Amino acid sequence: MLADHSTRYALARWSAQGRAHRGVLLVKQGDDTAGLALVRAGLDEAGPAGFNVGLITSLTLSTEPLRRAGPLARQLKAVDEAIDRSRGVKEHWAIAELLRVKGELLLLDGAPGAAAAAEGHFRQALDWARRQGALSWELRAATSLAGLLRNRGRPADAIACLEPVYDRFTEGFGTADLTAAKQLLDGLGDAHHD
């Protein structure tokens, strides 16, 4: 509907967002090639002022397809612009997730100091999510941080970070985020007891 209405009423920015949304949907359905082409087209169509398209893309694509959506520097720039805008206008509703995504992108970049910088972003994301009472984004940030801590040889710290957040959920255990968190906790528990 977004694509149809934005085309009918010549709403270019919304057309770009619609294209990016359609691309994200295709990626989630398993068609990376066509989906990422639409994401790229949406980002290109939005141009330099398209941080909202970058924001939507960053928040809805998992990190791996996001990495393939275009140059990593471009993705980091889109997330940085969204973080700056969020802070500038005090529109903090997505700041926790934006910080988490930035941490994931930094890890993908793999530059010197990336792990430490990513850990800092994950911890900031946790703090924002907790202050906002955004349990789902807190889970995502805790899962990212726990994965990093595991990879850095700190399984006990990873469990201490993730388990209390996971244990606060009472439903939705079939969702992708809770499934991923449970798999990570199970793997951490096995490794921690070896």
mmCIF file of C-alpha atoms in Angstrom:
data_model
loop_
_atom_site.group_PDB
_atom_site.id
_atom_site.type_symbol
_atom_site.label_atom_id
_atom_site.label_comp_id
_atom_site.label_asym_id
_atom_site.label_seq_id
_atom_site.Cartn_x
_atom_site.Cartn_y
_atom_site.Cartn_z
ATOM 1 C CA MET A 1 0.000 0.000 0.000
ATOM 2 C CA LEU A 2 2.839 2.389 0.827
ATOM 3 C CA ALA A 3 4.398 1.902 -2.597
ATOM 4 C CA ASP A 4 1.056 2.258 -4.376
ATOM 5 C CA HIS A 5 -0.028 5.397 -2.521
ATOM 6 C CA SER A 6 3.372 7.074 -2.715
ATOM 7 C CA THR A 7 3.478 6.501 -6.468
ATOM 8 C CA ARG A 8 -0.123 7.640 -6.973
ATOM 9 C CA TYR A 9 0.428 10.873 -5.007
ATOM 10 C CA ALA A 10 4.072 11.522 -6.047
ATOM 11 C CA LEU A 11 5.488 11.183 -2.542
ATOM 12 C CA ALA A 12 9.128 10.450 -3.399
ATOM 13 C CA ARG A 13 10.457 9.944 0.122
ATOM 14 C CA TRP A 14 7.687 7.501 0.940
ATOM 15 C CA SER A 15 8.222 5.738 -2.363
ATOM 16 C CA ALA A 16 11.866 5.152 -1.390
ATOM 17 C CA GLN A 17 10.762 3.833 1.989
ATOM 18 C CA GLY A 18 8.212 1.565 0.342
ATOM 19 C CA ARG A 19 10.868 0.172 -1.973
ATOM 20 C CA ALA A 20 13.216 -0.482 0.975
ATOM 21 C CA HIS A 21 10.389 -2.106 2.973
ATOM 22 C CA ARG A 22 9.527 -4.368 0.056
ATOM 23 C CA GLY A 23 13.206 -5.315 -0.185
ATOM 24 C CA VAL A 24 13.387 -6.131 3.527
ATOM 25 C CA LEU A 25 10.312 -8.343 3.171
ATOM 26 C CA LEU A 26 11.900 -10.234 0.278
ATOM 27 C CA VAL A 27 15.112 -10.745 2.280
ATOM 28 C CA LYS A 28 13.100 -12.084 5.212
ATOM 29 C CA GLN A 29 11.346 -14.453 2.800
ATOM 30 C CA GLY A 30 14.736 -15.750 1.663
ATOM 31 C CA ASP A 31 15.194 -13.856 -1.607
ATOM 32 C CA ASP A 32 18.383 -11.929 -0.804
ATOM 33 C CA THR A 33 19.191 -11.062 -4.422
ATOM 34 C CA ALA A 34 15.933 -9.321 -5.308
ATOM 35 C CA GLY A 35 15.418 -7.994 -1.785
ATOM 36 C CA LEU A 36 18.817 -6.381 -1.457
ATOM 37 C CA ALA A 37 18.463 -4.876 -4.931
ATOM 38 C CA LEU A 38 15.260 -3.158 -3.763
ATOM 39 C CA VAL A 39 16.908 -2.040 -0.515
ATOM 40 C CA ARG A 40 19.784 -0.522 -2.503
ATOM 41 C CA ALA A 41 17.316 1.139 -4.883
ATOM 42 C CA GLY A 42 15.397 2.619 -1.942
ATOM 43 C CA LEU A 43 18.579 3.951 -0.352
ATOM 44 C CA ASP A 44 19.763 5.368 -3.691
ATOM 45 C CA GLU A 45 16.379 6.934 -4.391
ATOM 46 C CA ALA A 46 16.317 8.548 -0.950
ATOM 47 C CA GLY A 47 19.682 10.168 -1.585
ATOM 48 C CA PRO A 48 21.695 11.959 1.083
ATOM 49 C CA ALA A 49 18.614 13.037 3.009
ATOM 50 C CA GLY A 50 17.369 9.458 3.200
ATOM 51 C CA PHE A 51 18.358 8.677 6.759
ATOM 52 C CA ASN A 52 14.791 7.544 7.498
ATOM 53 C CA VAL A 53 15.124 4.886 4.812
ATOM 54 C CA GLY A 54 18.491 3.917 6.274
ATOM 55 C CA LEU A 55 16.939 3.830 9.735
ATOM 56 C CA ILE A 56 14.099 1.563 8.652
ATOM 57 C CA THR A 57 16.519 -0.693 6.798
ATOM 58 C CA SER A 58 18.936 -0.804 9.721
ATOM 59 C CA LEU A 59 16.223 -1.682 12.188
ATOM 60 C CA THR A 60 14.533 -4.343 10.124
ATOM 61 C CA LEU A 61 17.321 -6.245 8.396
ATOM 62 C CA SER A 62 19.463 -8.614 10.372
ATOM 63 C CA THR A 63 23.112 -7.657 10.392
ATOM 64 C CA GLU A 64 24.319 -10.099 7.732
ATOM 65 C CA PRO A 65 21.878 -8.985 5.002
ATOM 66 C CA LEU A 66 22.439 -5.390 6.106
ATOM 67 C CA ARG A 67 26.161 -5.866 5.458
ATOM 68 C CA ARG A 68 25.361 -7.119 1.970
ATOM 69 C CA ALA A 69 22.985 -4.203 1.332
ATOM 70 C CA GLY A 70 25.846 -1.980 0.319
ATOM 71 C CA PRO A 71 29.223 -0.699 1.406
ATOM 72 C CA LEU A 72 29.689 -1.029 5.160
ATOM 73 C CA ALA A 73 30.802 2.594 5.434
ATOM 74 C CA ARG A 74 27.472 3.631 3.909
ATOM 75 C CA GLN A 75 25.530 1.538 6.412
ATOM 76 C CA LEU A 76 27.538 2.970 9.323
ATOM 77 C CA LYS A 77 26.929 6.470 7.999
ATOM 78 C CA ALA A 78 23.166 5.849 7.789
ATOM 79 C CA VAL A 79 23.093 4.565 11.376
ATOM 80 C CA ASP A 80 25.271 7.459 12.609
ATOM 81 C CA GLU A 81 22.966 9.968 10.912
ATOM 82 C CA ALA A 82 19.930 8.337 12.489
ATOM 83 C CA ILE A 83 21.607 8.385 15.937
ATOM 84 C CA ASP A 84 22.573 12.042 15.515
ATOM 85 C CA ARG A 85 19.074 12.978 14.394
ATOM 86 C CA SER A 86 17.539 11.004 17.241
ATOM 87 C CA ARG A 87 19.682 12.806 19.787
ATOM 88 C CA GLY A 88 19.286 16.190 18.099
ATOM 89 C CA VAL A 89 15.515 16.230 18.167
ATOM 90 C CA LYS A 90 15.207 14.165 21.351
ATOM 91 C CA GLU A 91 13.415 11.446 19.399
ATOM 92 C CA HIS A 92 14.892 8.533 21.323
ATOM 93 C CA TRP A 93 12.386 5.790 20.573
ATOM 94 C CA ALA A 94 14.875 3.784 18.471
ATOM 95 C CA ILE A 95 18.194 4.813 20.000
ATOM 96 C CA ALA A 96 18.790 1.487 21.783
ATOM 97 C CA GLU A 97 18.379 -0.504 18.592
ATOM 98 C CA LEU A 98 20.417 1.961 16.564
ATOM 99 C CA LEU A 99 23.318 1.683 19.007
ATOM 100 C CA ARG A 100 23.094 -2.114 18.893
ATOM 101 C CA VAL A 101 23.077 -2.151 15.095
ATOM 102 C CA LYS A 102 26.075 0.180 15.045
ATOM 103 C CA GLY A 103 27.931 -2.231 17.329
ATOM 104 C CA GLU A 104 27.119 -5.151 15.033
ATOM 105 C CA LEU A 105 28.314 -3.207 11.992
ATOM 106 C CA LEU A 106 31.545 -2.283 13.768
ATOM 107 C CA LEU A 107 32.147 -5.965 14.481
ATOM 108 C CA LEU A 108 31.589 -6.772 10.805
ATOM 109 C CA ASP A 109 34.046 -4.059 9.861
ATOM 110 C CA GLY A 110 36.680 -5.721 12.038
ATOM 111 C CA ALA A 111 38.924 -2.649 12.285
ATOM 112 C CA PRO A 112 41.405 -2.478 15.168
ATOM 113 C CA GLY A 113 39.497 -1.787 18.364
ATOM 114 C CA ALA A 114 36.179 -2.832 16.801
ATOM 115 C CA ALA A 115 35.335 -5.324 19.552
ATOM 116 C CA ALA A 116 35.861 -2.765 22.316
ATOM 117 C CA ALA A 117 33.874 -0.127 20.437
ATOM 118 C CA ALA A 118 31.075 -2.611 19.740
ATOM 119 C CA GLU A 119 30.964 -3.630 23.396
ATOM 120 C CA GLY A 120 30.570 0.031 24.345
ATOM 121 C CA HIS A 121 27.682 0.445 21.908
ATOM 122 C CA PHE A 122 25.990 -2.735 23.154
ATOM 123 C CA ARG A 123 26.252 -1.523 26.755
ATOM 124 C CA GLN A 124 24.836 1.885 25.803
ATOM 125 C CA ALA A 125 21.997 0.121 23.975
ATOM 126 C CA LEU A 126 21.259 -1.954 27.085
ATOM 127 C CA ASP A 127 21.202 1.176 29.215
ATOM 128 C CA TRP A 128 18.808 3.006 26.872
ATOM 129 C CA ALA A 129 16.509 -0.012 26.557
ATOM 130 C CA ARG A 130 16.364 -0.451 30.342
ATOM 131 C CA ARG A 131 15.617 3.217 30.967
ATOM 132 C CA GLN A 132 12.845 3.097 28.364
ATOM 133 C CA GLY A 133 11.416 -0.218 29.557
ATOM 134 C CA ALA A 134 11.915 -1.613 26.036
ATOM 135 C CA LEU A 135 12.345 -5.290 26.923
ATOM 136 C CA SER A 136 12.550 -6.557 23.344
ATOM 137 C CA TRP A 137 15.331 -4.139 22.471
ATOM 138 C CA GLU A 138 17.002 -4.944 25.779
ATOM 139 C CA LEU A 139 16.970 -8.614 24.758
ATOM 140 C CA ARG A 140 18.499 -7.831 21.378
ATOM 141 C CA ALA A 141 21.240 -5.713 22.972
ATOM 142 C CA ALA A 142 21.928 -8.355 25.640
ATOM 143 C CA THR A 143 22.097 -11.073 22.971
ATOM 144 C CA SER A 144 24.582 -9.059 20.923
ATOM 145 C CA LEU A 145 26.690 -8.297 23.996
ATOM 146 C CA ALA A 146 26.558 -11.907 25.193
ATOM 147 C CA GLY A 147 27.687 -13.141 21.774
ATOM 148 C CA LEU A 148 30.616 -10.744 21.854
ATOM 149 C CA LEU A 149 31.558 -11.739 25.406
ATOM 150 C CA ARG A 150 31.398 -15.410 24.422
ATOM 151 C CA ASN A 151 33.679 -14.765 21.468
ATOM 152 C CA ARG A 152 36.108 -12.943 23.756
ATOM 153 C CA GLY A 153 36.346 -15.979 26.076
ATOM 154 C CA ARG A 154 34.039 -14.668 28.793
ATOM 155 C CA PRO A 155 31.132 -17.153 28.918
ATOM 156 C CA ALA A 156 30.229 -16.468 32.565
ATOM 157 C CA ASP A 157 29.890 -12.733 31.825
ATOM 158 C CA ALA A 158 27.822 -13.544 28.736
ATOM 159 C CA ILE A 159 25.407 -15.665 30.779
ATOM 160 C CA ALA A 160 25.200 -13.001 33.506
ATOM 161 C CA CYS A 161 24.309 -10.418 30.859
ATOM 162 C CA LEU A 162 21.718 -12.373 28.882
ATOM 163 C CA GLU A 163 20.013 -14.766 31.278
ATOM 164 C CA PRO A 164 18.295 -12.166 33.532
ATOM 165 C CA VAL A 165 16.836 -10.412 30.491
ATOM 166 C CA TYR A 166 15.666 -13.654 28.888
ATOM 167 C CA ASP A 167 14.089 -14.791 32.182
ATOM 168 C CA ARG A 168 11.841 -11.715 32.283
ATOM 169 C CA PHE A 169 9.887 -12.901 29.240
ATOM 170 C CA THR A 170 6.642 -14.778 29.812
ATOM 171 C CA GLU A 171 5.547 -15.290 26.214
ATOM 172 C CA GLY A 172 6.739 -15.121 22.631
ATOM 173 C CA PHE A 173 9.303 -17.890 22.947
ATOM 174 C CA GLY A 174 8.799 -18.852 19.301
ATOM 175 C CA THR A 175 9.946 -15.441 18.045
ATOM 176 C CA ALA A 176 13.291 -15.113 16.297
ATOM 177 C CA ASP A 177 14.863 -12.951 19.015
ATOM 178 C CA LEU A 178 13.907 -15.232 21.896
ATOM 179 C CA THR A 179 14.895 -18.328 19.919
ATOM 180 C CA ALA A 180 18.323 -16.832 19.186
ATOM 181 C CA ALA A 181 18.785 -15.819 22.823
ATOM 182 C CA LYS A 182 17.833 -19.303 24.034
ATOM 183 C CA GLN A 183 20.231 -20.965 21.583
ATOM 184 C CA LEU A 184 23.026 -18.690 22.740
ATOM 185 C CA LEU A 185 22.247 -19.384 26.407
ATOM 186 C CA ASP A 186 22.138 -23.130 25.786
ATOM 187 C CA GLY A 187 25.503 -22.997 24.027
ATOM 188 C CA LEU A 188 26.964 -20.832 26.771
ATOM 189 C CA GLY A 189 25.675 -23.182 29.458
ATOM 190 C CA ASP A 190 27.253 -26.177 27.726
ATOM 191 C CA ALA A 191 30.593 -24.377 27.255
ATOM 192 C CA HIS A 192 30.566 -22.974 30.791
ATOM 193 C CA HIS A 193 30.096 -26.428 32.326
ATOM 194 C CA ASP A 194 32.831 -28.115 30.250
#
